[in-house]
Short mmCIF file of C-alpha atoms and ligand atoms in Angstrom, two decimals:
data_model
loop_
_atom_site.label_atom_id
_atom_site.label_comp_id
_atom_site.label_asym_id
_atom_site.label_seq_id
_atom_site.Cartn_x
_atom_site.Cartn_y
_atom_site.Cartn_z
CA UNK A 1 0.00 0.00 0.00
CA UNK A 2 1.42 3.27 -0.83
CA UNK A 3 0.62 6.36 1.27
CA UNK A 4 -1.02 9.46 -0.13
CA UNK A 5 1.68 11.86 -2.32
CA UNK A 6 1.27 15.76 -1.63
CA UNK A 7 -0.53 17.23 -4.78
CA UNK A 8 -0.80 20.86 -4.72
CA UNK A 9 -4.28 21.83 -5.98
CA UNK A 10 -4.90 24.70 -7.95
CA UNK A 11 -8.40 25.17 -9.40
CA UNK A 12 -9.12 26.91 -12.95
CA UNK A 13 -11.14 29.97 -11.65
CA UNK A 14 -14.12 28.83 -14.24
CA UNK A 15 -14.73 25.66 -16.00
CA UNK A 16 -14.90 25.17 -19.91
CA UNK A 17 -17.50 22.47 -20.01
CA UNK A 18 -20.89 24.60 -20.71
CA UNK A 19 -19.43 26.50 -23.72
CA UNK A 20 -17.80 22.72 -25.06
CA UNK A 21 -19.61 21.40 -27.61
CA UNK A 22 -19.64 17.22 -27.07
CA UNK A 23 -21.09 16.18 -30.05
CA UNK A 24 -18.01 17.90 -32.03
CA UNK A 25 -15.13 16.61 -30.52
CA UNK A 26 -12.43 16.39 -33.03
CA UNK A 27 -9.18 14.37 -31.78
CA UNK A 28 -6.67 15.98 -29.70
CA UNK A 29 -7.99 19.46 -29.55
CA UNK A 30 -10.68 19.86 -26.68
CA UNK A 31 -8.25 20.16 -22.92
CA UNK A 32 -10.49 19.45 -19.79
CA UNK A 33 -9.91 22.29 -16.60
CA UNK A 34 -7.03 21.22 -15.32
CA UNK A 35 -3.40 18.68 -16.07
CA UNK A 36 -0.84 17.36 -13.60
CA UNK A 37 2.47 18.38 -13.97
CA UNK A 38 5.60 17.18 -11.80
CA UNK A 39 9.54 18.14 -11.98
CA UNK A 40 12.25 15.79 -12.23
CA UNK A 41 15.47 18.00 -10.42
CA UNK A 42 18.20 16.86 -8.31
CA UNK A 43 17.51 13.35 -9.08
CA UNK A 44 14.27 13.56 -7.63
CA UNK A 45 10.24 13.73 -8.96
CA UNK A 46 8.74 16.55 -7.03
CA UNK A 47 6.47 19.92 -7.73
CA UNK A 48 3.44 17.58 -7.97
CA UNK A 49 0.14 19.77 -8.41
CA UNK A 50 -2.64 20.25 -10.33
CA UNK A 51 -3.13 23.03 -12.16
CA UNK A 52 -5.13 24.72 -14.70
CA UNK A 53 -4.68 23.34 -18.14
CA UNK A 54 -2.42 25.81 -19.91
CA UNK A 55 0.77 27.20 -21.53
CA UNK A 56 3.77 25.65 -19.29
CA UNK A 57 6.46 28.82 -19.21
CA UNK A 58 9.70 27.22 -20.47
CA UNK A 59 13.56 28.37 -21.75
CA UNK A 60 13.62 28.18 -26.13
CA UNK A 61 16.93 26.07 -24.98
CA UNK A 62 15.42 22.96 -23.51
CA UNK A 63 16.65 19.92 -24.28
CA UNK A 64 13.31 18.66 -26.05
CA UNK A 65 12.99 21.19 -28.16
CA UNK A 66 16.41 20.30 -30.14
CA UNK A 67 18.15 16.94 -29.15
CA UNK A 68 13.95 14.91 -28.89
CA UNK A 69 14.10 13.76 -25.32
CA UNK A 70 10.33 13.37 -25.59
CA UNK A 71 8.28 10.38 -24.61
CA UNK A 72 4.30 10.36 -24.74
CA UNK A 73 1.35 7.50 -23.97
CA UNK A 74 -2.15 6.97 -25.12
CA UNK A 75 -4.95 5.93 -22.30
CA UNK A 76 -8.09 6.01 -21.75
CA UNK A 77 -10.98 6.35 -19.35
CA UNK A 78 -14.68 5.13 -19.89
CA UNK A 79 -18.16 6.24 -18.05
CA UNK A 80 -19.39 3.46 -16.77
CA UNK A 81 -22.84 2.48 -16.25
CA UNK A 82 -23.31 2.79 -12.85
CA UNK A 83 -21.57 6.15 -13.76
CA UNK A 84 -18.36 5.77 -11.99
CA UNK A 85 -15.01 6.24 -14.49
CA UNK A 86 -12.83 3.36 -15.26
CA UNK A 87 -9.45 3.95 -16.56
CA UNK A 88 -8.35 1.16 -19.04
CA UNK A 89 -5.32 -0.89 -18.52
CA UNK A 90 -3.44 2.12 -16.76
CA UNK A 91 -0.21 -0.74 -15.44
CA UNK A 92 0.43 -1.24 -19.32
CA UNK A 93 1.13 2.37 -20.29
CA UNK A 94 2.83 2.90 -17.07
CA UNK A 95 5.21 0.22 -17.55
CA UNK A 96 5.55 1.28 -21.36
CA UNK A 97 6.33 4.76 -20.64
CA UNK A 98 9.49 3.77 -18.17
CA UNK A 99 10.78 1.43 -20.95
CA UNK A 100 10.60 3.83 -23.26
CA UNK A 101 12.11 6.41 -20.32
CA UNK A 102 15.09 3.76 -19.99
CA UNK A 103 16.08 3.80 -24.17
CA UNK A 104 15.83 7.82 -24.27
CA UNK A 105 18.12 7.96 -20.78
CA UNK A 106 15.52 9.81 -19.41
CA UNK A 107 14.43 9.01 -15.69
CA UNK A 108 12.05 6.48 -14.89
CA UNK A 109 8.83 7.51 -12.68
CA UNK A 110 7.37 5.93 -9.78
CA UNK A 111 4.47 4.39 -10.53
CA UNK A 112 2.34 5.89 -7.55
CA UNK A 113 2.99 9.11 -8.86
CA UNK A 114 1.57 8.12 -12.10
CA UNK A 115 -1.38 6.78 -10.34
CA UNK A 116 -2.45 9.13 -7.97
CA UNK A 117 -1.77 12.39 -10.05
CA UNK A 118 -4.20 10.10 -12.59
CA UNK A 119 -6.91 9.64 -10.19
CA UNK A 120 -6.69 12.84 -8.45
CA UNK A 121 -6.87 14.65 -12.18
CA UNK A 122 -9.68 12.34 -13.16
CA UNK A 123 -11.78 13.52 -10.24
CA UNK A 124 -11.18 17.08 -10.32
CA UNK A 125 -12.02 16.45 -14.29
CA UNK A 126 -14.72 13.65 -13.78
CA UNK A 127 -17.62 15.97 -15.67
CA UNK A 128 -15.79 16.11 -18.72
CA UNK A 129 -16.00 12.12 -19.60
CA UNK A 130 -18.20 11.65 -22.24
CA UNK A 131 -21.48 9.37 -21.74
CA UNK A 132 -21.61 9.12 -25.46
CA UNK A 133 -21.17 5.70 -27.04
CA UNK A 134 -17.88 5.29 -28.25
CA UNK A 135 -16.75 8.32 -26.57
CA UNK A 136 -13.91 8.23 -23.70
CA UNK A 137 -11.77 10.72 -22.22
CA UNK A 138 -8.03 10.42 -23.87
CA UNK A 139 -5.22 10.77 -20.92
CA UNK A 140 -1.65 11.85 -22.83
CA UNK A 141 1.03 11.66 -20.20
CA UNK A 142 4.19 12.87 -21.76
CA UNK A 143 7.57 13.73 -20.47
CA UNK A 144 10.03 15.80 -21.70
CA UNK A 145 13.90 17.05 -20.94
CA UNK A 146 13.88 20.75 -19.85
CA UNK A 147 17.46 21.44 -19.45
CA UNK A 148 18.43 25.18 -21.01
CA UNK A 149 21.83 23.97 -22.48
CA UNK A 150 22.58 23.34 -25.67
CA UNK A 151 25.35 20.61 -25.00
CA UNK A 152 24.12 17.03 -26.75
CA UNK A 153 24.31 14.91 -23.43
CA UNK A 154 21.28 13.44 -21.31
CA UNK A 155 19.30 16.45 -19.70
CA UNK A 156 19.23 16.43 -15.85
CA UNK A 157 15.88 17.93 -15.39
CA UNK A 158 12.15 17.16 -16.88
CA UNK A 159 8.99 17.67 -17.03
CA UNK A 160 6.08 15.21 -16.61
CA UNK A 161 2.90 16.42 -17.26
CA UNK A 162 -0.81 14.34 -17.75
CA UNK A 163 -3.49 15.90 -20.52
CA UNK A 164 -7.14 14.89 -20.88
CA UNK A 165 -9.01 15.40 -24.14
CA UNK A 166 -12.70 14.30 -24.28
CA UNK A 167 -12.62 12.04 -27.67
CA UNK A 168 -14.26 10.02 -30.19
CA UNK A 169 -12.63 7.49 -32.49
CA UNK A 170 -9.40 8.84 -34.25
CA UNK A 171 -10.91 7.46 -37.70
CA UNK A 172 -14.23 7.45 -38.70
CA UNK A 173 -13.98 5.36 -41.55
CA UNK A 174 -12.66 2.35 -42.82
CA UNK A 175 -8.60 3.02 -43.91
CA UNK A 176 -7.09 3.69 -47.32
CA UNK A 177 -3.41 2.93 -46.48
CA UNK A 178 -0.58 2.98 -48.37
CA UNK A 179 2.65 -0.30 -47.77
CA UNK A 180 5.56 2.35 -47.56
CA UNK A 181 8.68 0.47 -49.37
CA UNK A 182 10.55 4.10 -49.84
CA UNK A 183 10.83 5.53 -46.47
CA UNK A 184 10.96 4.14 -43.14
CA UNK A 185 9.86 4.34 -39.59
CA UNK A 186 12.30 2.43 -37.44
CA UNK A 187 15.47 0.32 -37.64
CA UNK A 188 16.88 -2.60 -35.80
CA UNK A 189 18.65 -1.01 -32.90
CA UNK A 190 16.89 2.74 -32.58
CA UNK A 191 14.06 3.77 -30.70
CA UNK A 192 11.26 2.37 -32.63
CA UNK A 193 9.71 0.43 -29.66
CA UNK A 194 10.01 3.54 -27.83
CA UNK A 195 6.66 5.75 -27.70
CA UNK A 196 9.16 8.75 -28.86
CA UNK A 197 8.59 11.78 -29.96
CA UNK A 198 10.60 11.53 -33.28
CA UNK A 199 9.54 8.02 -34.19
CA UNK A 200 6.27 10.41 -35.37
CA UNK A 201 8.54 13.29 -36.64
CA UNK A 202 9.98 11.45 -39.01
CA UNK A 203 6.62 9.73 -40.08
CA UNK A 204 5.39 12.92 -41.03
CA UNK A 205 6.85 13.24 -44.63
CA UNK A 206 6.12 10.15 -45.73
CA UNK A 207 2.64 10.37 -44.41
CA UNK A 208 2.07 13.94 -46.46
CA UNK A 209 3.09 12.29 -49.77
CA UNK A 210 0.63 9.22 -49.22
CA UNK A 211 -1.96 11.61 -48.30
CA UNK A 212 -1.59 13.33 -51.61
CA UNK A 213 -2.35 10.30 -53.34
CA UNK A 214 -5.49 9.89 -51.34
CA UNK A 215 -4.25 7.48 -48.41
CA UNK A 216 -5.14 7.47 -45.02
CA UNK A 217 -2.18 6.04 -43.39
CA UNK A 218 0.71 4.06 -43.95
CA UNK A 219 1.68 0.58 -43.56
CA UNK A 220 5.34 0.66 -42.60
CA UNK A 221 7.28 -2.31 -43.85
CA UNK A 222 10.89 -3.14 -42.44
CA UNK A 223 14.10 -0.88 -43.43
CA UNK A 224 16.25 -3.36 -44.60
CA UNK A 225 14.40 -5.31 -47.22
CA UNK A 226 10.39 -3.45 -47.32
CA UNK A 227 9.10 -7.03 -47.15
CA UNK A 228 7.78 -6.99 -44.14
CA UNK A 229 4.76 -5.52 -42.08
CA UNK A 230 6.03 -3.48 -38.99
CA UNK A 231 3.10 -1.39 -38.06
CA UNK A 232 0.88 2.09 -39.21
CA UNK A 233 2.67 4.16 -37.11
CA UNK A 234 -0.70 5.49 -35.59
CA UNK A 235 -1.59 1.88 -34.25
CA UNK A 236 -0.64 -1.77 -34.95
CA UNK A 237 -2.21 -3.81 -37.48
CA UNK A 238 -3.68 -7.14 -37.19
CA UNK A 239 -5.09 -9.71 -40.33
CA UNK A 240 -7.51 -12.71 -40.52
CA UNK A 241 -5.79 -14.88 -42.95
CA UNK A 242 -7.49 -18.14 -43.45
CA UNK A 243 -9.51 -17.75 -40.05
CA UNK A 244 -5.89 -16.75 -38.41
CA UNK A 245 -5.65 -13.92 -36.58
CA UNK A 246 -2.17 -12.87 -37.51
CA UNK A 247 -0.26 -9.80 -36.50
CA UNK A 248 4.07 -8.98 -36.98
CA UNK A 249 5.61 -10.04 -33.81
CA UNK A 250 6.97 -7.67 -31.28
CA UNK A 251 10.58 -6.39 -32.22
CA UNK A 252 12.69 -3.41 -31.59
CA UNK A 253 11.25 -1.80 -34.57
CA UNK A 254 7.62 -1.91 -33.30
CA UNK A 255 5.55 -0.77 -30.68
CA UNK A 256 4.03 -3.19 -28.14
CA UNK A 257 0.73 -1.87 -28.44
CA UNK A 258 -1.57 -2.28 -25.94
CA UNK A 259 -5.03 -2.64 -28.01
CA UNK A 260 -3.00 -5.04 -29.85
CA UNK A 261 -2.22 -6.97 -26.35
CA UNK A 262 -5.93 -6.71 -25.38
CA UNK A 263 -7.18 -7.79 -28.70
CA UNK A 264 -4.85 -10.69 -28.85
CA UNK A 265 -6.21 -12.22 -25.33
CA UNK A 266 -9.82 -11.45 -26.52
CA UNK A 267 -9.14 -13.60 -29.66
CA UNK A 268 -7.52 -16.86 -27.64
CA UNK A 269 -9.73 -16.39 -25.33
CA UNK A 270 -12.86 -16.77 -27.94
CA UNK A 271 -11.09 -19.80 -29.59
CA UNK A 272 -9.33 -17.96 -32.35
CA UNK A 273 -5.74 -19.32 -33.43
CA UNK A 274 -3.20 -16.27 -33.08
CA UNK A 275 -0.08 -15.99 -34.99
CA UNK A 276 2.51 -13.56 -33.39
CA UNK A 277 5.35 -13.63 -36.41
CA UNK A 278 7.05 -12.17 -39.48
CA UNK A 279 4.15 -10.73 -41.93
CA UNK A 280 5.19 -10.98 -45.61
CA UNK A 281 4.20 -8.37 -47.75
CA UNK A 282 3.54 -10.37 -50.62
CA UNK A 283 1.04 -13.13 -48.19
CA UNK A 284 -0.98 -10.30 -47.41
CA UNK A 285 -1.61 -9.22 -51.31
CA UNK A 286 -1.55 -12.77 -52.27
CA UNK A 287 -4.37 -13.57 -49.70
CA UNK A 288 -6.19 -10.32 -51.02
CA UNK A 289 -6.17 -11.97 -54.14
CA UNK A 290 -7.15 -15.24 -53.42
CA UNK A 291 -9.58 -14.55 -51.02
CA UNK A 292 -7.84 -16.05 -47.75
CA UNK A 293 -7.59 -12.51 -46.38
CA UNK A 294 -10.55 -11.74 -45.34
CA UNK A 295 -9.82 -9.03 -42.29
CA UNK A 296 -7.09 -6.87 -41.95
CA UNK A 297 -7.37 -3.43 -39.23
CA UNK A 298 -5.68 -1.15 -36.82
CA UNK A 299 -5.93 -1.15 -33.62
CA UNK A 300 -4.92 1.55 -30.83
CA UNK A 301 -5.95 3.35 -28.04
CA UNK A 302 -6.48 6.40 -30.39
CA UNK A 303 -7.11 4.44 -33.37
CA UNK A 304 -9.74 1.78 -31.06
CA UNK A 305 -10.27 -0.87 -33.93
CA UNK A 306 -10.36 0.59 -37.15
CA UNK A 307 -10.68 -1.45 -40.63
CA UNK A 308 -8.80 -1.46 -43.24
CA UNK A 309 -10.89 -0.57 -46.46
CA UNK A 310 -8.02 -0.24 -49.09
CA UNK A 311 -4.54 -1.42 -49.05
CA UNK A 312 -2.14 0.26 -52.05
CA UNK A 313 1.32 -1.88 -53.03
CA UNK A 314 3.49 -0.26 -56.01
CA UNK A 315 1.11 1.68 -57.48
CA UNK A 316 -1.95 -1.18 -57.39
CA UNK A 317 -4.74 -0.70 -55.07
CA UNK A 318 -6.49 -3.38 -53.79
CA UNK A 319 -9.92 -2.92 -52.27
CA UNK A 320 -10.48 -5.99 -49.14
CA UNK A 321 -13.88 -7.07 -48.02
CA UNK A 322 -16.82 -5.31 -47.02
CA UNK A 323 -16.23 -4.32 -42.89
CA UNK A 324 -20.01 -5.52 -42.29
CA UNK A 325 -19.22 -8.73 -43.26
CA UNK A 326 -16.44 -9.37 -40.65
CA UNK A 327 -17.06 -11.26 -38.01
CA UNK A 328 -13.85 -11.74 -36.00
CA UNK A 329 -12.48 -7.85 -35.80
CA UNK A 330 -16.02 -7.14 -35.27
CA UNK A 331 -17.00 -9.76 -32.36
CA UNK A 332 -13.68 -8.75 -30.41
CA UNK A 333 -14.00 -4.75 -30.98
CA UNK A 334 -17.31 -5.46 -29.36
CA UNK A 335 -16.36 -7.03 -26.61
CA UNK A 336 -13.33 -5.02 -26.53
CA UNK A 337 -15.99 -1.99 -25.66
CA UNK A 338 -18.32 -3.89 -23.57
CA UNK A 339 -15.54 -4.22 -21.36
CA UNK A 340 -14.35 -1.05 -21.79
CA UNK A 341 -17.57 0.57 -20.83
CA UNK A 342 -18.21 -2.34 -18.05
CA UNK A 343 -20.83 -3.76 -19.37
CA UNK A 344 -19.78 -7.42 -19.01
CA UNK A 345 -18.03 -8.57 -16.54
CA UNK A 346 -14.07 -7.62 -16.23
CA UNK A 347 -12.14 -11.33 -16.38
CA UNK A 348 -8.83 -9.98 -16.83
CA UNK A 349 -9.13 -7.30 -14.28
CA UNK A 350 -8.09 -4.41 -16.71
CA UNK A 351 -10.62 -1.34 -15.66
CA UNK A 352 -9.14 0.73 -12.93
CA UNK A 353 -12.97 1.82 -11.17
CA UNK A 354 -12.22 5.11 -9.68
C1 LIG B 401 -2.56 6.33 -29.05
O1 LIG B 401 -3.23 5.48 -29.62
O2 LIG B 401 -2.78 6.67 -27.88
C2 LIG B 401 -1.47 7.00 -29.73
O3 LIG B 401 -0.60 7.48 -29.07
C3 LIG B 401 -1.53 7.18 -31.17
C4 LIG B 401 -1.43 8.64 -31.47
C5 LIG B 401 -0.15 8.91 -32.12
C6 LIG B 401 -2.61 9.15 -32.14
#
């Protein structure tokens, strides 16, 4: 049991929430009242408080801002029927965030501070959940290096700070995406496991040339030969291939998603046969072609489970099956959100009731 950690409180003098409009809630851009910031200095986490949400005052010479000691998450918390909030899976993205503190030398944190400057932001926040179906609030912790010096060495001082955004679905829409064989998003040996801040930089390019030929998103394949399916960059992908669910293994290069963990249970526990490996370009166009495909689609805590409408390879696009029509990404994305908003019960003990 760990005891209660000093938060200073500071309220926002007046709340947002009557002149926020909750059936337009575009990704990202809506803040609740208030975020949680703490202070890494002296080799210690301290500073914890609440505050209102807002501009954090900060030196143009921090570390972040020019050598990328930056590392985010993605969580988030569901009304519940009974009315309560349940954050989803919070241990996961807590123990994520630390690895990926560990590869960018940045400090770890302790996980009660994680926790309680959650729950304690949740509560002063709880109004702004959505009750909406499909609606959640979306937490973004994110820590970042905030030495002024312009020296390329491991800052000594950070920030940690928590967001909440009141959200929909990132997609609406089944995905046109593009298999990128040009560019790439992550080699053997960097940070590509790591939920980084320039693993997304350096997506960006790439991502505004497929857009101008009408895609979505990308399919990123490995950097050494393109032959292989990493991941979309925005979420991890997962196929039915001859009644398989089949997804590219975990590797340096990819991000151990948690969706992708969840869904992954889901489907053993329903019966399904999971394949955690290697995913060949050329099987997943092949079984396009001759039918065995007959699910492919994204899944993330932003991105939820999204299909895959369209998948383009070397200047061919191939259109997949109709979304209605399938049954296993379907089945688990429901029960994927029953649990979510607790309405059956909770086997694997992932929602956090506050
Ligand atoms: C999430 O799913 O939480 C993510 O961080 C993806 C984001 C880049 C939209």
């Amino acid at each position: 049991m760990t005891d209660n950690l000093e938060i200073k409180i500071t309220k926002a003098d007046h709340t947002r929430l009557s002149v926020t409009d909750f059936s337009q809630l575009p990704f990202g851009k809506v803040f609740t009242d208030h975020m949680f910031t703490a202070d890494y200095e002296d080799g210690e986490w301290k500073n914890l408080q609440i505050l209102p949400y807002g501009p954090i005052p900060m030196s143009p010479a921090i570390a972040a801002l020019h050598y990328g000691q930056a590392i985010f998450e993605g969580m988030k918390a569901y009304r519940q029927p009974s009315g309560k909030i349940s954050v989803f899976r919070a241990d996961k993205n807590f123990e994520r965030l630390n690895k990926s503190a560990t590869r960018m030398s940045m400090p770890t944190l302790p996980k009660e501070i994680f926790m309680q400057g959650l729950e304690a932001l949740i509560n002063i926040d709880e109004k702004w959940v959505p009750n909406q179906e499909d609606y959640a609030l979306y937490i973004r912790p994110v820590m970042f290096a905030t030495d002024p010096y312009l020296g390329v060495k491991a800052s000594e001082s950070y920030k940690f700070a928590l967001l909440t955004t009141p959200t929909g679905p990132y997609y609406s829409n089944a995905l046109k995406v593009k298999i990128e064989t040009e560019f790439t998003r992550a080699d053997e040996g960097g940070v590509g496991f790591a939920k980084t801040a320039g693993n997304y930089a350096r997506s960006l390019y790439p991502f505004e040339q497929a857009k101008k030929e009408g895609f979505d998103q990308l399919i990123w394949t490995d950097s050494v030969t393109h032959e292989f399916i990493e991941e979309a960059g925005t979420a991890n992908l997962l196929f039915v291939i001859n009644g398989k669910l089949i997804t590219p293994s975990i590797r340096s290069t990819v991000l151990d998603g948690v969706t992708r963990d969840t869904i992954i249970k889901l489907a053993k526990q329903a019966g399904i046969e999971v394949e955690e490996r290697r995913v060949s370009v050329s099987e997943v166009i092949e079984g396009i072609k001759n039918g065995t495909l007959t699910e492919a689609f994204a899944a993330g805590t932003a991105a939820t489970v999204t299909h895959v409408g369209e998948i383009g390879y070397k200047g061919e696009v191939y259109k997949l099956t109709d979304p209605s029509t399938r049954h296993i990404s379907n089945g688990i994305a429901k029960t994927l959100n029953d649990i979510r908003y607790g309405l059956v019960p909770d086997e694997f003990g992932w929602n956090w009731v506050l």
